[in-house]
Coordinates of C-alpha atoms in Angstrom, one line a residue:
X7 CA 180.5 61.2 37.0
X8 CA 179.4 60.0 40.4
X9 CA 180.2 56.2 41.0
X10 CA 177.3 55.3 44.2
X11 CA 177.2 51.4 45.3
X12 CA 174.8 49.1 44.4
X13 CA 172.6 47.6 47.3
X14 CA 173.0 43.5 46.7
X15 CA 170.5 42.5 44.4
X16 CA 167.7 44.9 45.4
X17 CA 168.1 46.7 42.2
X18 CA 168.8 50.7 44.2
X19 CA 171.7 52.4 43.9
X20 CA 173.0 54.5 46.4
X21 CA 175.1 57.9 46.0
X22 CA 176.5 59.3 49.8
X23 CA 177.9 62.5 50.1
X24 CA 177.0 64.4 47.5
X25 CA 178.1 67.7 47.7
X26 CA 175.0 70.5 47.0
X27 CA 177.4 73.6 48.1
X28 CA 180.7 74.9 48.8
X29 CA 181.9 74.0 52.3
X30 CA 180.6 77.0 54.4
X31 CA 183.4 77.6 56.1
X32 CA 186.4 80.5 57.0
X33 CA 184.9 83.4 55.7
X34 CA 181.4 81.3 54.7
X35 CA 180.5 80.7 57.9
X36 CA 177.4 82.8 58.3
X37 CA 176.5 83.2 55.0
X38 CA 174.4 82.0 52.7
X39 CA 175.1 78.3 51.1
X40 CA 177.1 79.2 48.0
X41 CA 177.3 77.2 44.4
X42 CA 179.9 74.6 44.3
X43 CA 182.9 76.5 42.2
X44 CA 183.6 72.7 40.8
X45 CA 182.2 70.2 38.6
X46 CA 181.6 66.6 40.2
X47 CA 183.7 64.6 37.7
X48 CA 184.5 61.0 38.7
X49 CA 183.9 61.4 42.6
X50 CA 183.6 58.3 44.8
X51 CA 180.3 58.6 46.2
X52 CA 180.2 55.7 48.7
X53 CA 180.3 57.7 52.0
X54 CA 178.4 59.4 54.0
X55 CA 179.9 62.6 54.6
X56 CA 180.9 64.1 58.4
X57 CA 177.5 65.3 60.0
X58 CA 177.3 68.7 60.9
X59 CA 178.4 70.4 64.0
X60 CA 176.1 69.5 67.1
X61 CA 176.3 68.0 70.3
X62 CA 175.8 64.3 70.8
X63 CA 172.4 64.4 71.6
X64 CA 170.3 62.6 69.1
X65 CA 173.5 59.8 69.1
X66 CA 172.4 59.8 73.2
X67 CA 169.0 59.5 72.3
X68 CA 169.8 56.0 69.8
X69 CA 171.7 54.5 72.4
X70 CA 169.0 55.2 75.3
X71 CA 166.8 53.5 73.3
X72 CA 168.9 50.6 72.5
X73 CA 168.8 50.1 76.0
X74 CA 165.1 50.5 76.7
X75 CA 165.0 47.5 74.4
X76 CA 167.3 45.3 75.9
X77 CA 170.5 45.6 73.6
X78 CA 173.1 47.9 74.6
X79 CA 175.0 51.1 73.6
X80 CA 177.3 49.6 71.5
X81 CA 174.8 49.7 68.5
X82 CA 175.7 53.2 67.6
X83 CA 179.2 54.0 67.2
X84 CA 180.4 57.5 67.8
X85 CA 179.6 60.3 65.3
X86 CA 181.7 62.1 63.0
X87 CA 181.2 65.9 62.8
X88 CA 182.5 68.9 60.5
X89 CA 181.5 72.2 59.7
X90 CA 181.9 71.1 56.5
X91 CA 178.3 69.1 55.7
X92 CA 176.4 70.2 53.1
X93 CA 176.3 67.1 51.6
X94 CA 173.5 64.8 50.4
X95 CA 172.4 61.1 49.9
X96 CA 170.6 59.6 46.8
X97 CA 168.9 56.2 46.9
X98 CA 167.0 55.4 43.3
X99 CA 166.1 52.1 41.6
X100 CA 166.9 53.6 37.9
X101 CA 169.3 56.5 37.1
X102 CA 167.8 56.5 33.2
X103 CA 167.4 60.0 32.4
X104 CA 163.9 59.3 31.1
X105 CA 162.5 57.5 34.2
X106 CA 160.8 60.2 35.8
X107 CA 160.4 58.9 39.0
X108 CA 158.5 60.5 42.0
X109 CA 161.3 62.3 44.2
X110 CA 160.9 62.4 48.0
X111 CA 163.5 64.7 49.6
X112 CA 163.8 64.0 53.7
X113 CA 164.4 67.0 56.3
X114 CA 165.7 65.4 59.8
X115 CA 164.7 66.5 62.8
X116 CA 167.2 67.2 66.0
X117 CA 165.4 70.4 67.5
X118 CA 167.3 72.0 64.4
X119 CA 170.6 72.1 66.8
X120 CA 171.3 68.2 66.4
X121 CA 170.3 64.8 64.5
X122 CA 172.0 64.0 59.9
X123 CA 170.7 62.8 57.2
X124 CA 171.7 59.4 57.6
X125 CA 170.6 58.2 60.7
X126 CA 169.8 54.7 60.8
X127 CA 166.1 55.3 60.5
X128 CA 166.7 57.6 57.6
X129 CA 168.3 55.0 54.9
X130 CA 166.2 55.4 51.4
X131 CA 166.6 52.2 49.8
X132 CA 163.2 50.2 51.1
X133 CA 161.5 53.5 50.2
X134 CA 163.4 53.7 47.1
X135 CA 162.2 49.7 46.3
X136 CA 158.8 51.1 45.7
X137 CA 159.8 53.1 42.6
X138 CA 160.5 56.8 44.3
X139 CA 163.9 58.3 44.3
X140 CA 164.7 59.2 47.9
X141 CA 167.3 61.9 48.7
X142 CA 168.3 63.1 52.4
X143 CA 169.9 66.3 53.0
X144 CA 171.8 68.0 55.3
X145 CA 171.4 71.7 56.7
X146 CA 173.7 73.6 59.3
X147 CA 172.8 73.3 63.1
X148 CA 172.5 75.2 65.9
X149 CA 174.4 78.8 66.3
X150 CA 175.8 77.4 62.8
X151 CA 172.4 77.6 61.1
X152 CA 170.5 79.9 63.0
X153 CA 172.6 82.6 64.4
X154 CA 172.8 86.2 63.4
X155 CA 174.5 89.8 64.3
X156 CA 174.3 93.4 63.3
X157 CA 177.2 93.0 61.2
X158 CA 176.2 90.6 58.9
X159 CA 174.6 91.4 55.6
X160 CA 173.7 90.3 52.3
X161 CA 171.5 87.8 50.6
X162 CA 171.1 86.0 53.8
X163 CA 171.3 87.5 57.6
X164 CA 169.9 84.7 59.8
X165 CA 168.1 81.2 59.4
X166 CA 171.1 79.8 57.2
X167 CA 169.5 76.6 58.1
X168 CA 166.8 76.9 55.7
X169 CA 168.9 78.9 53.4
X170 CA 170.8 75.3 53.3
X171 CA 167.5 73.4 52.6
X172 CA 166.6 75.9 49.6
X173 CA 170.3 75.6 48.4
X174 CA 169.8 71.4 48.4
X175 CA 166.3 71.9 46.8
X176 CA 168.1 74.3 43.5
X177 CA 170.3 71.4 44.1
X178 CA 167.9 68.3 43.4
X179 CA 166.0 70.6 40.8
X180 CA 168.7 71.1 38.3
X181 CA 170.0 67.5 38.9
X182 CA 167.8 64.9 39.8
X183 CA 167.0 63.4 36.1
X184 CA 170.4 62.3 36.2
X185 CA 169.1 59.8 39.4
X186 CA 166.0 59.4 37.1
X187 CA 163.7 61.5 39.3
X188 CA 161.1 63.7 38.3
X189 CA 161.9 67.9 39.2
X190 CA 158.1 68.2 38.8
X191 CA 157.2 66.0 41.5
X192 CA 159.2 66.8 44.6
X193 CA 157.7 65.9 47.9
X194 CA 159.5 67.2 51.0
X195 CA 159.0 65.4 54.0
X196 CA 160.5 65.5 57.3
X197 CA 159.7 64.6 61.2
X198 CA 160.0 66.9 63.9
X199 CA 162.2 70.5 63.8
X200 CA 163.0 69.1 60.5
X201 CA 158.7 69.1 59.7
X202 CA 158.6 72.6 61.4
X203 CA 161.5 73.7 58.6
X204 CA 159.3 72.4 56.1
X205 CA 156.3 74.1 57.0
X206 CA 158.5 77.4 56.8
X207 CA 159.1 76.7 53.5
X208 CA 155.7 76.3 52.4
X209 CA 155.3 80.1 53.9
X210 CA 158.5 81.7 52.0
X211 CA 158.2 82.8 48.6
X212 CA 162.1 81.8 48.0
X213 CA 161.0 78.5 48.2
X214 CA 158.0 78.2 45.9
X215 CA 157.9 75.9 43.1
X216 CA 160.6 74.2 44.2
X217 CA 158.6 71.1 45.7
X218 CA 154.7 70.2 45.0
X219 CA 153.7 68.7 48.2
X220 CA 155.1 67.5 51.6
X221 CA 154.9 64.7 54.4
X222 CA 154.7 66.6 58.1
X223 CA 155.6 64.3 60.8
X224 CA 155.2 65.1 64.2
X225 CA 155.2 69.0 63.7
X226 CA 157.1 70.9 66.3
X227 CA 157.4 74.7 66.8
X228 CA 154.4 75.9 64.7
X229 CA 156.2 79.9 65.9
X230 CA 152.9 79.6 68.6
X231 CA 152.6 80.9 72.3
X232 CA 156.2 80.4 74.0
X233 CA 157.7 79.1 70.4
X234 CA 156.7 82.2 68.9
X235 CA 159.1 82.8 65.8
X236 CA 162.4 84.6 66.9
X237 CA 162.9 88.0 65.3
X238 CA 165.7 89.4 63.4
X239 CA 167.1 91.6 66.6
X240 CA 166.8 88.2 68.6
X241 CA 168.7 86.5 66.7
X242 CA 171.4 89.6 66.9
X243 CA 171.3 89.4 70.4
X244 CA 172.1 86.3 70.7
X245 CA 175.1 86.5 68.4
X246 CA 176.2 89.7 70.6
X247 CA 175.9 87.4 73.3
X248 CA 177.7 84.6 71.7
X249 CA 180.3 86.7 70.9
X250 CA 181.0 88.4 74.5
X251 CA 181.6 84.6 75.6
X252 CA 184.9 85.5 74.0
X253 CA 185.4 88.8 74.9
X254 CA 184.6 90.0 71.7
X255 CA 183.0 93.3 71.8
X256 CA 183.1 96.4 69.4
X257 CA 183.3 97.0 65.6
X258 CA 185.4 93.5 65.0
X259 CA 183.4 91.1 67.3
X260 CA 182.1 89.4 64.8
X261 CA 184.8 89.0 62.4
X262 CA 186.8 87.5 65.3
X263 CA 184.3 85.4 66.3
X264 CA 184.4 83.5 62.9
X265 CA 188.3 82.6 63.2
X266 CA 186.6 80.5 66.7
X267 CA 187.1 77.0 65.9
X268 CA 184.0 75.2 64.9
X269 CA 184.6 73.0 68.8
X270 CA 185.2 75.4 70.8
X271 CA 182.8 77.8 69.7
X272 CA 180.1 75.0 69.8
X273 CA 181.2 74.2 73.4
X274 CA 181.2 77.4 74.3
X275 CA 177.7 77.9 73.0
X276 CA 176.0 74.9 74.3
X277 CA 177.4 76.1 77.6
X278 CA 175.9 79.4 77.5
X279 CA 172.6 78.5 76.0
X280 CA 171.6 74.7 77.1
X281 CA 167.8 74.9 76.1
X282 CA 167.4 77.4 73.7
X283 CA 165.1 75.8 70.7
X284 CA 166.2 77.1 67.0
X285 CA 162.9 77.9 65.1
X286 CA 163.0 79.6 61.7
X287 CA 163.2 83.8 62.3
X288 CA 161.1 86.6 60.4
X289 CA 164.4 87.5 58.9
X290 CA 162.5 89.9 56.5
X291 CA 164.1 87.6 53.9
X292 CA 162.8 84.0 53.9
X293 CA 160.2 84.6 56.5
X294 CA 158.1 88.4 56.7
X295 CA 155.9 87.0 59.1
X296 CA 155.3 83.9 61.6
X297 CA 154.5 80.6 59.9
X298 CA 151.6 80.9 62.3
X299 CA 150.3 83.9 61.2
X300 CA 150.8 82.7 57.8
X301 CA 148.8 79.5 58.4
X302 CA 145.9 82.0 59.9
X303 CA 146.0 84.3 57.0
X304 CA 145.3 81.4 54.4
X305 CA 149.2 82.1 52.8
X306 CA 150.6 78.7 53.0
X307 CA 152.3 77.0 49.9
X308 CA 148.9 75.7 47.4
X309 CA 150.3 72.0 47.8
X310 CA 148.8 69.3 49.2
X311 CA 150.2 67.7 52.5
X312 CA 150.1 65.3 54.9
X313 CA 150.1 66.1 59.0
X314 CA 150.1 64.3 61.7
X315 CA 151.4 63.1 65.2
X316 CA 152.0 60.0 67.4
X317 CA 149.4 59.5 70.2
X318 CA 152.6 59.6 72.8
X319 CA 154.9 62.5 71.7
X320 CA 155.4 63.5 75.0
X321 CA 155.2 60.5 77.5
X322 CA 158.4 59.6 77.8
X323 CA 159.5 63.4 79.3
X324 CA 156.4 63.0 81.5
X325 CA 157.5 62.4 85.0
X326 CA 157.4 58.9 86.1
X327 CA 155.9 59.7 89.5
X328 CA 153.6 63.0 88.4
X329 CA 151.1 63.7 90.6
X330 CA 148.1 67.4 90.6
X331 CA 150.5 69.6 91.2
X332 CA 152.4 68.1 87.6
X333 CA 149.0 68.1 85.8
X334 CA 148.2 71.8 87.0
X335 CA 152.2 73.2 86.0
X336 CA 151.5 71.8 82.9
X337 CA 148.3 73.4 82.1
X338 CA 149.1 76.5 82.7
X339 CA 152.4 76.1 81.2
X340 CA 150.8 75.4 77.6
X341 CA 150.6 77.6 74.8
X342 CA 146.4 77.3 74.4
X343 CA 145.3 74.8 76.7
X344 CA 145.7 77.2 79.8
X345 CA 142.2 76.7 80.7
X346 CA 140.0 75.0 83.4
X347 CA 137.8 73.1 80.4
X348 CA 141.1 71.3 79.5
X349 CA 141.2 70.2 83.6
X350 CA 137.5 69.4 83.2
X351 CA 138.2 67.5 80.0
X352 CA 140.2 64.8 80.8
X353 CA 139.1 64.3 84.3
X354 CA 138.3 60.6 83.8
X355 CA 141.3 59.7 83.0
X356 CA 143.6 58.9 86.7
X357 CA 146.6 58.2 85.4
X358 CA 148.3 61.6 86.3
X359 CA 151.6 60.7 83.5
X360 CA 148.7 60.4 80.8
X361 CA 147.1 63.5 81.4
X362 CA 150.5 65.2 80.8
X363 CA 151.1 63.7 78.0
X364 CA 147.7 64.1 76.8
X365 CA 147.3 67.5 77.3
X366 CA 151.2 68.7 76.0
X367 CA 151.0 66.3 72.9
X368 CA 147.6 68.0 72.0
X369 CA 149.0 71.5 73.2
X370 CA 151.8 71.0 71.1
X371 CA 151.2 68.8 68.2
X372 CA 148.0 66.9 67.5
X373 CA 145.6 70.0 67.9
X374 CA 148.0 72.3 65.6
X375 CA 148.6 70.1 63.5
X376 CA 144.8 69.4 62.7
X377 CA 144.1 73.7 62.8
X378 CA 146.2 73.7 59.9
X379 CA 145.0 70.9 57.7
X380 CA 141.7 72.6 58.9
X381 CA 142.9 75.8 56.9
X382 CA 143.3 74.3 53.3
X383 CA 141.5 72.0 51.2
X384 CA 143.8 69.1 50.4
X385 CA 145.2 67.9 53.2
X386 CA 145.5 64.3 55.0
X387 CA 145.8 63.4 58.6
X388 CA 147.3 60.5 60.7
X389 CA 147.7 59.6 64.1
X390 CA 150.4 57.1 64.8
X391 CA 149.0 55.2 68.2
X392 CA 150.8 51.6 67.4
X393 CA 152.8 50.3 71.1
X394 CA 155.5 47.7 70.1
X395 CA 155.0 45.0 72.0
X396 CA 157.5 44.0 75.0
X397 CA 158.1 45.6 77.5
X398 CA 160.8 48.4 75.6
X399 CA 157.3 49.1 74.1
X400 CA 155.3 49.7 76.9
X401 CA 158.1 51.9 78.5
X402 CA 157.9 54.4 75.2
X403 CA 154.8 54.0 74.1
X404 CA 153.9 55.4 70.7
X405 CA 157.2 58.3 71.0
X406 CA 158.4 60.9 69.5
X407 CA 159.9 59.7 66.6
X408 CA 157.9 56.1 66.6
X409 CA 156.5 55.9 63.6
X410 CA 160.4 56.5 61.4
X411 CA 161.1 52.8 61.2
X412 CA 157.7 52.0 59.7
X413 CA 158.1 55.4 57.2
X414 CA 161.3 54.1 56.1
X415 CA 161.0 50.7 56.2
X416 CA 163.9 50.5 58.1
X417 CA 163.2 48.6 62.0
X418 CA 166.2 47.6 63.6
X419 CA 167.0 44.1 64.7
X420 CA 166.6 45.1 68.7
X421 CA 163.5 46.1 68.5
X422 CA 160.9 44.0 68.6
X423 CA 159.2 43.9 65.7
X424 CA 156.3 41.5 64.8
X425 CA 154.2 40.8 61.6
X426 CA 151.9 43.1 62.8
X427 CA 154.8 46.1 62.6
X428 CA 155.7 44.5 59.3
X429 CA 152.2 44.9 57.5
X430 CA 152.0 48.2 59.1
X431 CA 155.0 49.4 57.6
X432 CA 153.4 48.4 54.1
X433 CA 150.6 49.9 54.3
X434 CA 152.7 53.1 55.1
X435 CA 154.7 53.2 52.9
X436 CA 152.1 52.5 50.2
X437 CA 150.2 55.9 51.8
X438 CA 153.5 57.9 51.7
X439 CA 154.9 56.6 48.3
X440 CA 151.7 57.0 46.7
X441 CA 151.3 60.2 47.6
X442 CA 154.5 61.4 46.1
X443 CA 153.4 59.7 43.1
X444 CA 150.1 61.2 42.6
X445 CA 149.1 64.0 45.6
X446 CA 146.8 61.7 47.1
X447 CA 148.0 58.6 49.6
X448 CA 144.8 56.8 48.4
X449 CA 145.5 53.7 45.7
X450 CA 144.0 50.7 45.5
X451 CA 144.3 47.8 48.0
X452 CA 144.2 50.6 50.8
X453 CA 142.2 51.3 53.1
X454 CA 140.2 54.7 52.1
X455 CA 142.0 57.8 53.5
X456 CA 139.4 60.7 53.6
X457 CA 140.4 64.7 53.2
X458 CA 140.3 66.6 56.4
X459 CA 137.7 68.7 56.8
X460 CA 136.5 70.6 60.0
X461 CA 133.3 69.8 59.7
X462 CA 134.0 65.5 60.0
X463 CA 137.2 65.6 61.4
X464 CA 138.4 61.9 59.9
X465 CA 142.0 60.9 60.0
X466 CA 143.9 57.9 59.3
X467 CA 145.0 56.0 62.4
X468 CA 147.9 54.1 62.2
X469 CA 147.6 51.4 65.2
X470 CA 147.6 48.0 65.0
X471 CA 146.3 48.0 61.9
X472 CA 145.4 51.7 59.4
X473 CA 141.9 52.4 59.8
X474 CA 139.9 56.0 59.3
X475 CA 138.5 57.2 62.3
X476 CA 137.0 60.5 63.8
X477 CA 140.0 62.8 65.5
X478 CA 141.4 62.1 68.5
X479 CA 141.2 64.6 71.7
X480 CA 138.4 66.1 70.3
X481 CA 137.2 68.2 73.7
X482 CA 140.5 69.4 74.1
X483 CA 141.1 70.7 70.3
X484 CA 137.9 72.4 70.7
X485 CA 139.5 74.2 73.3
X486 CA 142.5 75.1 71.4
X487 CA 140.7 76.6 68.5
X488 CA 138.7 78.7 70.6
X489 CA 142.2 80.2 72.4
X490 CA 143.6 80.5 69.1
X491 CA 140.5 82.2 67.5
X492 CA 140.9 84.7 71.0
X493 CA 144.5 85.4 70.5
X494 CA 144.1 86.6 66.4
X495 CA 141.3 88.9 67.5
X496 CA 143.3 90.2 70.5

């Protein structure tokens, strides 16, 4: 028996740290996530466990922003972190058995190396007020979740990450009706690295069936151009690599490097590889190809989905003082936008910051993410362009990240938030609990979310109020899909 807290008089009750696997540590460390050995009988579930291993960069990223909007650092207190995380959350407003409630099961973002499932924009229970049971999971980080080496084998050799994600999904399968969701109406939804996991999950078979459709926020890492999926023998590398930061070399390298301390090796690591982005590998187990190539060859989970981006993603890592020689570095330093059309196509604009950020956000985001509703049949598309108002707004914009707090309900008290936010954040959270509910966002009272289809091109944009529109950054998508339609022939 779990005993959860209930929330006040809101009606949800919430179960924290619920473990989904045994602790993967000592000799589990690099392995795949492995059934808990014991039965959860009468366990306090009123904390949120320790987050996973990671640096403090996402915590960084809360308290820069606290700042930008006039409060101050002290909003966030420090975070907790273990190697021992595979825990999960459980917000739902009727644990009857029988209730068979729509179940929407959130994947965090954090470049897969940093970022936990309860982050203060994460918390299920406004979500959960609409009649969905809302669960948040967590998944190993980093050279924890993504590492490999010649000598590991077995059921899993690499991407333990989303070995973790398929572990929590058996997890919420076999369990949920006790929390009175549904199993046969999981909807997966994530923002960010923790979007790009998902999307690798609709392209492995060892995760089919196991959710019906998903929510993809602010896709990153599609496995295109310079974020082309890692392979097996990269991931090796990397672990020979990690492991000579040691001194560990020869037939017991490996074994010695999993007696390292969970600290010192992730200090070590950091160290050595500062920028390196973990994307799901063709591991030949989860993953036999790219998730690109997957996407291109029609393979992609038959569920339906919702994609989109934020009209800003990247404007606030745009230099503040960019000038040509910025807007030409970052040209030719996209994946598919590498091409004097894109220059010629937004040559009326003169802000130099805003043709960076036009141009990566598409290169990056907006125009992928459209290619692939483009692909299937019954998929939805948003574009999140709504600017806070204040000045913290005008100095982010629509972000990375922007639209969480109206997903979840869940805007903190310094940021400005006005009744225009407010209604917003209602009419999203109709779209996105509606959608687990049914497969379509569309219910009465709305207003009317079309398909995408390449031929129209209509989305839903979320400003300052939801309205369909025709796609944004049209010229430069064209452009996009041309490249891409030149690389699969090449």
């Amino acid at each position: 028996v779990l005993h959860g807290e209930v929330l006040g008089d809101t009606g949800i009750t919430v179960f924290r740290g619920v473990p989904f696997a045994e602790p993967p540590v000592g000799e589990l460390r690099w392995r795949a996530p492995q059934p808990l050995q014991t039965k959860l009988a009468k366990r306090n579930a009123t904390t949120f466990a320790p987050a996973c291993m990671q640096s403090m960069r996402i915590l960084d990223w809360y308290r820069d922003m606290a700042e930008i909007f006039g409060s101050t650092r002290d909003e966030f207190a420090d975070l907790e972190i273990s190697e021992d995380c595979l825990y999960l959350n459980v917000w739902t407003p009727d644990s009857g058995n029988d209730a068979n409630l729509p179940v929407m099961v959130y994947v965090h973002g954090g470049s897969n190396n940093s970022g936990w499932a309860y982050e203060p924009d994460y918390r299920g229970h406004v979500l959960a007020e609409r009649g969905v049971v809302v669960v948040s999971i967590a998944y190993r980080l980093g050279l924890f979740g993504f590492l490999s080496h010649p000598d590991i084998e077995g059921d899993a050799v690499a991407n333990f990450a989303l070995w973790d994600q398929v572990a929590a999904l058996g997890w919420i399968q076999a369990h949920i009706a006790q929390f009175g969701g549904d199993p046969k109406r999981i909807t997966l939804f994530g923002e960010s690295a923790g979007s790009q996991d998902i999307l690798a999950l609709m392209a492995s078979q060892q995760a089919q069936g196991m959710f019906h459709g998903a929510i993809l926020q602010s896709n990153a890492g599609f496995g295109i151009g310079r974020r082309a999926s890692p392979s097996l023998d990269d991931e090796r590398q990397r672990g020979i690599e990690t492991a000579a930061l040691f001194g560990f070399t020869g037939a017991d390298a490996w074994r010695r490097l999993k007696e390292v301390p969970a600290g010192e090796l992730l200090t070590a690591y950091e160290e050595h590889f500062p920028r390196y982005y973990h994307s799901p590998a063709i591991d030949e187990q989860l993953l036999h190809q790219s998730v690109w190539a997957t996407i291109n060859a029609g393979q992609l989970a038959d569920i339906p989905f919702i994609i989109g981006s934020n009209g800003d993603e990247r404007y606030g890592g745009t230099p503040v003082d960019a000038d040509a020689g910025d807007v030409r570095e970052a040209i030719e330093s996209s994946n598919h936008l590498n091409s004097p059309q894109t220059l010629a196509a937004v040559l009326a604009e003169s802000d130099y910051r805003e043709i960076i950020d036009r141009i990566t956000t598409a290169d990056g985001m907006l125009c992928p993410s459209q290619y692939t509703a483009a692909s299937v049949d019954d998929a939805w598309v948003y574009h999140f362009t709504r600017i806070r108002e204040g000045e913290g707004g005008a100095a982010v914009r629509a972000y990375h990240g922007a639209e969480l707090p109206y997903t979840f309900g869940t805007h903190p008290d310094w940021m400005k938030t006005t009744d225009v936010d407010w209604d917003l954040t209602e009419q999203i959270l109709s779209y996105w609990t509606g959608f687990a509910a049914t497969g379509n966002p569309n219910s009465p009272g709305l207003p009317a979310w079309p398909r995408f289809k390449a031929s129209d091109q209509q989305v839903m944009t979320f400003g300052n109020e939801a309205r369909a529109s025709e796609t944004s950054e049209p010229a430069l998508c064209r452009i996009f899909n041309a490249a891409v339609r030149s690389s699969d022939q090449n």
